[in-house]
Coordinates of C-alpha atoms in Angstrom, one line a residue:
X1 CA -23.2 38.5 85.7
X2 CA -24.2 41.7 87.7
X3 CA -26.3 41.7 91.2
X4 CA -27.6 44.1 93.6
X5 CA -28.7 43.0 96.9
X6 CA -32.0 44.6 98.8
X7 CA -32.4 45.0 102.4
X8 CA -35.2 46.4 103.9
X9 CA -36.5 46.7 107.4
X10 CA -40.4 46.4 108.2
X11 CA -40.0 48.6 111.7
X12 CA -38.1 51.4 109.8
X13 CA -40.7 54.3 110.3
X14 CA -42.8 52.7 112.3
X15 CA -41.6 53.3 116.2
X16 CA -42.8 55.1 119.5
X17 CA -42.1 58.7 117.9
X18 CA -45.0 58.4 115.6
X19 CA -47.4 58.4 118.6
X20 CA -45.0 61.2 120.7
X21 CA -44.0 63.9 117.7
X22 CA -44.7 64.4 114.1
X23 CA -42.7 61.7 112.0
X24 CA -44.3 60.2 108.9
X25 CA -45.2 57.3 108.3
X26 CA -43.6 54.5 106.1
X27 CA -46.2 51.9 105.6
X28 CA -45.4 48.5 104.2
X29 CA -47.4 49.1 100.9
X30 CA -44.9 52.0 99.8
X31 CA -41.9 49.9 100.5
X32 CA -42.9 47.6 98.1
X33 CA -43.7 49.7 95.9
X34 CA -39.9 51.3 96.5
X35 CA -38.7 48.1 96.4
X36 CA -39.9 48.1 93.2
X37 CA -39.0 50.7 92.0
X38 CA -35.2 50.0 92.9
X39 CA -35.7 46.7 90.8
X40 CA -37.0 48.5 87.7
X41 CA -34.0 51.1 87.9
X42 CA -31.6 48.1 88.6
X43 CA -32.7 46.1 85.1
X44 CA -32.9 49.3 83.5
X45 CA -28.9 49.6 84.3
X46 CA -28.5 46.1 83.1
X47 CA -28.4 44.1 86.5
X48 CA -30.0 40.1 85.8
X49 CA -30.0 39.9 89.5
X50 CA -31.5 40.8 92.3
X51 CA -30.5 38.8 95.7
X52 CA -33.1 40.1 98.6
X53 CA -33.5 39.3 102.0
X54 CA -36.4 38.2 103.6
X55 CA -38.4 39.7 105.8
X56 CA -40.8 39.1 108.6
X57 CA -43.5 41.5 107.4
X58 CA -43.2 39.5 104.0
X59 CA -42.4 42.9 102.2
X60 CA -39.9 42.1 99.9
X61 CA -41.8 38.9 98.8
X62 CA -44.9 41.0 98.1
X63 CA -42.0 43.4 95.7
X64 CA -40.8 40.5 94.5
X65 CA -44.0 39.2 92.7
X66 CA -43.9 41.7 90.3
X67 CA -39.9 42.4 89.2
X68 CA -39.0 43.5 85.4
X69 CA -37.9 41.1 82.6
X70 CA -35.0 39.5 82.2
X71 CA -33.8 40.0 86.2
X72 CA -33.9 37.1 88.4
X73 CA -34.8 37.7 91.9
X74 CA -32.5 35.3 94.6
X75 CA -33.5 35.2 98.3
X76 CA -30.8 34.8 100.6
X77 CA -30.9 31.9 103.1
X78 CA -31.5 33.9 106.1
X79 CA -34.2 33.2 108.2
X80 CA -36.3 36.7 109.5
X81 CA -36.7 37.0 113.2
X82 CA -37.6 40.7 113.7
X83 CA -34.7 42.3 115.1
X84 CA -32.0 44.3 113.2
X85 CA -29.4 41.3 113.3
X86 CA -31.7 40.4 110.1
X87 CA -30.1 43.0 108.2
X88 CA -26.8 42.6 109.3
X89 CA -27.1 39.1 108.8
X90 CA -29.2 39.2 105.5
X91 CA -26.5 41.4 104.2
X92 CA -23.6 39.6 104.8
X93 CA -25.2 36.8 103.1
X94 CA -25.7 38.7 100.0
X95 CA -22.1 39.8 100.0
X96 CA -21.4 36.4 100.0
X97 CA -23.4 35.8 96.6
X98 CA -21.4 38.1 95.0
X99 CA -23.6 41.8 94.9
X100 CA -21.8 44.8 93.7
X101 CA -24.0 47.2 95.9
X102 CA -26.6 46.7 98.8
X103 CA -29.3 48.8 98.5
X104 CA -30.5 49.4 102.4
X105 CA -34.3 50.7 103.1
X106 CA -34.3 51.9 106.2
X107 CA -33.3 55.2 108.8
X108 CA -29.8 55.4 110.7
X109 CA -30.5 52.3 112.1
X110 CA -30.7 50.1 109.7
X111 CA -28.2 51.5 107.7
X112 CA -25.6 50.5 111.0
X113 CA -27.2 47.1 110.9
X114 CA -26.5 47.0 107.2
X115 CA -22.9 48.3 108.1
X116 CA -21.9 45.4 110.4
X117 CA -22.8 43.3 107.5
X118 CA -21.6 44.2 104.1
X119 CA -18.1 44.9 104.5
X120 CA -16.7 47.0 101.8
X121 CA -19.8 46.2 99.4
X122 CA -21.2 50.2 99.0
X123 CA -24.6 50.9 100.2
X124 CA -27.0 52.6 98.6
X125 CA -29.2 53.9 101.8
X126 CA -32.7 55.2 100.9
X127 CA -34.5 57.0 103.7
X128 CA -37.5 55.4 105.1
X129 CA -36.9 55.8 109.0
X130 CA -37.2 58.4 111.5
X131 CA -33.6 59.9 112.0
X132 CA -32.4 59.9 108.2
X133 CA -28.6 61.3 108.3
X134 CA -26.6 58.5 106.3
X135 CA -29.8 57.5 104.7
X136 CA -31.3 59.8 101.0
X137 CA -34.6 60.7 100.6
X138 CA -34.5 59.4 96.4
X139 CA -37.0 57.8 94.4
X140 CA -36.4 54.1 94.6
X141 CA -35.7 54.8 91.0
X142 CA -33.0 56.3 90.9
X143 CA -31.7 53.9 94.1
X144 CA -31.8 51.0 91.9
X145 CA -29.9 52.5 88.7
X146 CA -27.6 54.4 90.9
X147 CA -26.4 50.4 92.5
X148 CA -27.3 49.0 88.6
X149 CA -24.5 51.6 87.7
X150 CA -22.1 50.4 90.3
X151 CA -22.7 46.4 90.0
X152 CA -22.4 46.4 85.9
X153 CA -19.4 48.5 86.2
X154 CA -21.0 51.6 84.4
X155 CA -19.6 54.0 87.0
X156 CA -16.3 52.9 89.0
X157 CA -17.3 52.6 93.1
X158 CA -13.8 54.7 94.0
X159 CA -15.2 57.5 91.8
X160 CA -18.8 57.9 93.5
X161 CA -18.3 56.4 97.3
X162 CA -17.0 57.8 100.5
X163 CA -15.4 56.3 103.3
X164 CA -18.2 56.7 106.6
X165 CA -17.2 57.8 110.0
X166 CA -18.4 55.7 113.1
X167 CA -18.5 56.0 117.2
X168 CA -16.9 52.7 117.9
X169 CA -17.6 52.2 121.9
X170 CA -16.3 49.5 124.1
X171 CA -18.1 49.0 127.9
X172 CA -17.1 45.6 129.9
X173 CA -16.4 42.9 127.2
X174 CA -19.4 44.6 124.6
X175 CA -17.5 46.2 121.8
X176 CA -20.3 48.2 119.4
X177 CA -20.4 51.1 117.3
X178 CA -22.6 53.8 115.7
X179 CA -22.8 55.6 112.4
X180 CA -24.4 58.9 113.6
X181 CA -24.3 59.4 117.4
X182 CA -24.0 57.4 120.5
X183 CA -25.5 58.2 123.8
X184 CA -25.4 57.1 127.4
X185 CA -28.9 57.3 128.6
X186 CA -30.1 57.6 132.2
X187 CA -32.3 55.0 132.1
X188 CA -31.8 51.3 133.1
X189 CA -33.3 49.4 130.7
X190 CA -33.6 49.3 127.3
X191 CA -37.3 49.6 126.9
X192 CA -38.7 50.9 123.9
X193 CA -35.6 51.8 122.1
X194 CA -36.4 54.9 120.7
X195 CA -35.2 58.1 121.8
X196 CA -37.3 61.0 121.6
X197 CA -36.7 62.7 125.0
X198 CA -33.3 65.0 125.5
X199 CA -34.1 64.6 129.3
X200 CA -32.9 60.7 128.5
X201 CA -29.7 61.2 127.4
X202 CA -26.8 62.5 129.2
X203 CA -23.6 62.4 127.1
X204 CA -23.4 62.3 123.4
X205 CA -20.3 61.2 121.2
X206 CA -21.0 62.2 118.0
X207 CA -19.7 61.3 114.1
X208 CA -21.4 63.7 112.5
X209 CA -23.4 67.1 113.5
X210 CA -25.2 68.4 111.0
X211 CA -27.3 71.5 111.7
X212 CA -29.9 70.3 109.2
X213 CA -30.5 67.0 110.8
X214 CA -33.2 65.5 112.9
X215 CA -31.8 63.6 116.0
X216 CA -29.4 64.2 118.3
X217 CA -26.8 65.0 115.9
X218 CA -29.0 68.2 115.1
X219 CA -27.6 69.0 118.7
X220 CA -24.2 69.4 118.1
X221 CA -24.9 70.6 114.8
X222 CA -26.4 74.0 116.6
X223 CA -22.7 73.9 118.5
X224 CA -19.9 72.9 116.3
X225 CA -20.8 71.6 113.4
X226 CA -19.1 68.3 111.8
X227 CA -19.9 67.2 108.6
X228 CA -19.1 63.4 106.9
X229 CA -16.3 64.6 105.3
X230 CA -14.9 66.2 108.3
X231 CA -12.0 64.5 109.8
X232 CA -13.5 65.0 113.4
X233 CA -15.8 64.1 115.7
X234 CA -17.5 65.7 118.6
X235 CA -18.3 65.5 122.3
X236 CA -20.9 66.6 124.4
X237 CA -22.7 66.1 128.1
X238 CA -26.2 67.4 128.4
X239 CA -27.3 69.8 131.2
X240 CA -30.3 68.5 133.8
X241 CA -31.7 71.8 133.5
X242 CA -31.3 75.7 131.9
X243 CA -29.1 76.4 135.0
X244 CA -26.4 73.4 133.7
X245 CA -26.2 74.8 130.3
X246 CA -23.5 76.5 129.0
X247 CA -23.7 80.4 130.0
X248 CA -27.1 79.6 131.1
X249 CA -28.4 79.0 127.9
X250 CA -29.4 75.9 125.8
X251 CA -29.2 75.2 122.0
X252 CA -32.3 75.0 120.1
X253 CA -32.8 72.3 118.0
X254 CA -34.8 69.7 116.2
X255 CA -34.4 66.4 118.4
X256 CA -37.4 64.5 116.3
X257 CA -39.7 65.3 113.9
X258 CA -42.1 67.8 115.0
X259 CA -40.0 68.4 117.9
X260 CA -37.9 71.8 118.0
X261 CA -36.7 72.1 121.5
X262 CA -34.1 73.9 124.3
X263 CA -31.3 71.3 125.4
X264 CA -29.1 72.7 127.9
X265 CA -25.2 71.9 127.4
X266 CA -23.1 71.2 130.7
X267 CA -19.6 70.9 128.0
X268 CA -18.7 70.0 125.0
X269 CA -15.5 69.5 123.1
X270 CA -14.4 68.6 119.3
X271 CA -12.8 65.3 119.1
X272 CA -9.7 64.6 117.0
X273 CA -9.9 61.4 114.6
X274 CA -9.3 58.1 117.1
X275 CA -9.0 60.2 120.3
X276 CA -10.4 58.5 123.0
X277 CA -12.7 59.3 125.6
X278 CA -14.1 57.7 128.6
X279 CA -17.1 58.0 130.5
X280 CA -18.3 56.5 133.7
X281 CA -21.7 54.7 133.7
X282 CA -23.6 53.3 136.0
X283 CA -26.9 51.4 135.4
X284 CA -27.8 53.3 132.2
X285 CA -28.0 52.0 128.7
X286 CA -26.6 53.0 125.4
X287 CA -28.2 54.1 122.6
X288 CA -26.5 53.9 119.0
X289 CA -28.2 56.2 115.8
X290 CA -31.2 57.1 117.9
X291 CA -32.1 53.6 119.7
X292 CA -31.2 52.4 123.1
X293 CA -29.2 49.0 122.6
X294 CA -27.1 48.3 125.6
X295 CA -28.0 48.2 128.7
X296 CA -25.0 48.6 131.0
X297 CA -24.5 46.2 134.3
X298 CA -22.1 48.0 136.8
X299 CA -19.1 46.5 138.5
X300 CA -18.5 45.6 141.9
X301 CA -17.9 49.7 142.4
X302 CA -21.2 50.9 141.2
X303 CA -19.9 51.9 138.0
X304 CA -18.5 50.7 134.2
X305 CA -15.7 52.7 131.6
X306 CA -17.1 53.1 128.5
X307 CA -14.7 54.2 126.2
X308 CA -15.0 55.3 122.8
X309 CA -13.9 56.9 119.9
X310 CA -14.2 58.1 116.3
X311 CA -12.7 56.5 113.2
X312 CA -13.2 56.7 109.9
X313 CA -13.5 52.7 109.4
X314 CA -17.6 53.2 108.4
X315 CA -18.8 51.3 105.6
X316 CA -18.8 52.8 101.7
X317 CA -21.6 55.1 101.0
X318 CA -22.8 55.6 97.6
X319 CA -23.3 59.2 96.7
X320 CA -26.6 58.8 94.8
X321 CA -26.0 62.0 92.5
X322 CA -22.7 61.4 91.9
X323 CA -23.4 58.4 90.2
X324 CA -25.9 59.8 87.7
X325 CA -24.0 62.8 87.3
X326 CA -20.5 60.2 86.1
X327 CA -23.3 58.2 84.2
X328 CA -24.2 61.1 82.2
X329 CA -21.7 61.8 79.5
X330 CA -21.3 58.3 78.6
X331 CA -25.2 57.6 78.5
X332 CA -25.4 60.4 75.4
X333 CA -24.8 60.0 72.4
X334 CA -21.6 62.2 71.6
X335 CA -23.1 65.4 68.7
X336 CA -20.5 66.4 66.2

């Protein structure tokens, strides 16, 4: 028996920065139409399985009336209440039923919400948020076979997956983390969740920097690069203004889609693997992969620790390529 579990969020692609910038659009009728997609590559790898989790939006049980012959869809028992803890809990669940990869719809997000979930189960993260640095922009195609691959045992998981980095962060008794980038924001509550001003944020601690991204990694990406693979994290406190950044000058980068801007750095640092660092915050919040999801009550003194740090203890991504690329040779037939 071979299984693949789906997750998908119905927000993904859908927040504040489609009103403020540029970003597309991921409307509900092409995620089912991805989802099914992933279940046509899945069957086509020889998966009989398919455990999804519901959702609020009733996506994946508009995919789910229409799914390939001979696979079995399975809901898991979770019930959708519109807030990420669905797919955190929706994918432990379908760990628990016995899935061999979690294929995760969704921006950086979701895939963290996956994360706290699935364990060591690999994901297979398909872009369909905003800020898309863990996630692939692959046809749900080629999703599905890539997780059919990995759940029949086509393709071994240690060949094709990599360990993630994440900002793990501690602030009173709240212990949290972040795949891509956290960042202690000035304002007080948490609002609408989405960053898409640089004037919000104040330090970043940063798992990966990738020049080519859009978010604030694309930040320290125009600084000091760090890439997944890079044992290394990085460090970084935003100027107020062109006069606080570094020699007087601020990076240029793309902070959301659309949006290609000046950010003025006050200081910034590489971070070695598990170093910590600590940072004094008042009555801010915290935002992990691009939303604000802490909001921080000061002590008696006027002021919390947060500490934090990066590890490599993410979850196990799949690299999409690298599976088809191992499936390859065996899928031909040898020529004499």
């Amino acid at each position: 028996m071979s299984r693949i579990g789906v997750v998908v969020n119905p927000r993904a692609g859908r927040d504040i920065r489609r009103l403020v910038g540029l970003a597309s659009v991921h409307n509900n009728h092409e995620k089912v139409a991805t989802i099914r997609r992933v279940l046509a590559g899945a069957a086509a790898a020889g998966v009989d399985t398919a455990v999804i989790v519901p959702d609020d939006s009733g996506i994946a049980g508009t995919a789910a009336g229409r799914v390939p012959d001979g696979l079995t869809v399975r809901w898991t028992p979770t019930e959708p209440r519109g807030s990420a803890a669905d797919s955190t809990a929706g994918a432990a669940a379908a760990v628990e039923a016995g899935v061999g990869a979690i294929v995760s719809l969704g921006g950086d997000g979701t895939q963290r919400a996956v994360a706290a979930g699935c364990g060591d189960t690999p994901i297979v993260a398909v872009s369909t948020g905003t800020n898309n640095v863990i996630p692939t922009l692959v046809d749900g195609t080629i999703a599905g076979l890539a997780a059919g691959l990995l759940a029949t045992g086509a393709v071994p998981v240690t060949a094709v997956t990599h360990r993630a980095k994440r900002v793990e962060l501690e602030v009173g008794e709240t212990a949290d983390f972040a795949l891509v980038d956290a960042a202690v924001c000035r304002d007080p509550f948490v609002g609408g969740r989405a960053i898409w001003r640089t004037d919000q944020a104040r330090v970043l601690i940063l798992a990966r920097a990738d020049p080519w991204a859009v978010g604030l990694s694309s930040i320290g990406g125009r600084i000091s690069p760090v890439s997944a693979d890079c044992d290394a994290g990085l460090y970084l406190e935003l100027g107020a203004g062109p006069a606080a950044s570094v020699d007087g000058r601020a990076v240029l980068a793309a902070v959301a889609p659309g949006r290609v801007i000046p950010v003025p750095i006050g200081a910034w640092r590489r971070l070695a693997l598990d170093e910590e660092v600590t940072v004094a915050v008042g009555a801010e919040t915290v935002a992990l992969d691009g939303e604000r999801e802490l909001a921080v009550a000061p002590g008696p003194a006027g002021e919390a620790t947060l500490r934090a740090r990066v590890r490599r203890a993410g979850p196990l991504l799949v690299d999409i390529p690298a599976v088809l690329a191992a499936w390859a040779p065996r899928a031909m037939p040898q020529h004499p």
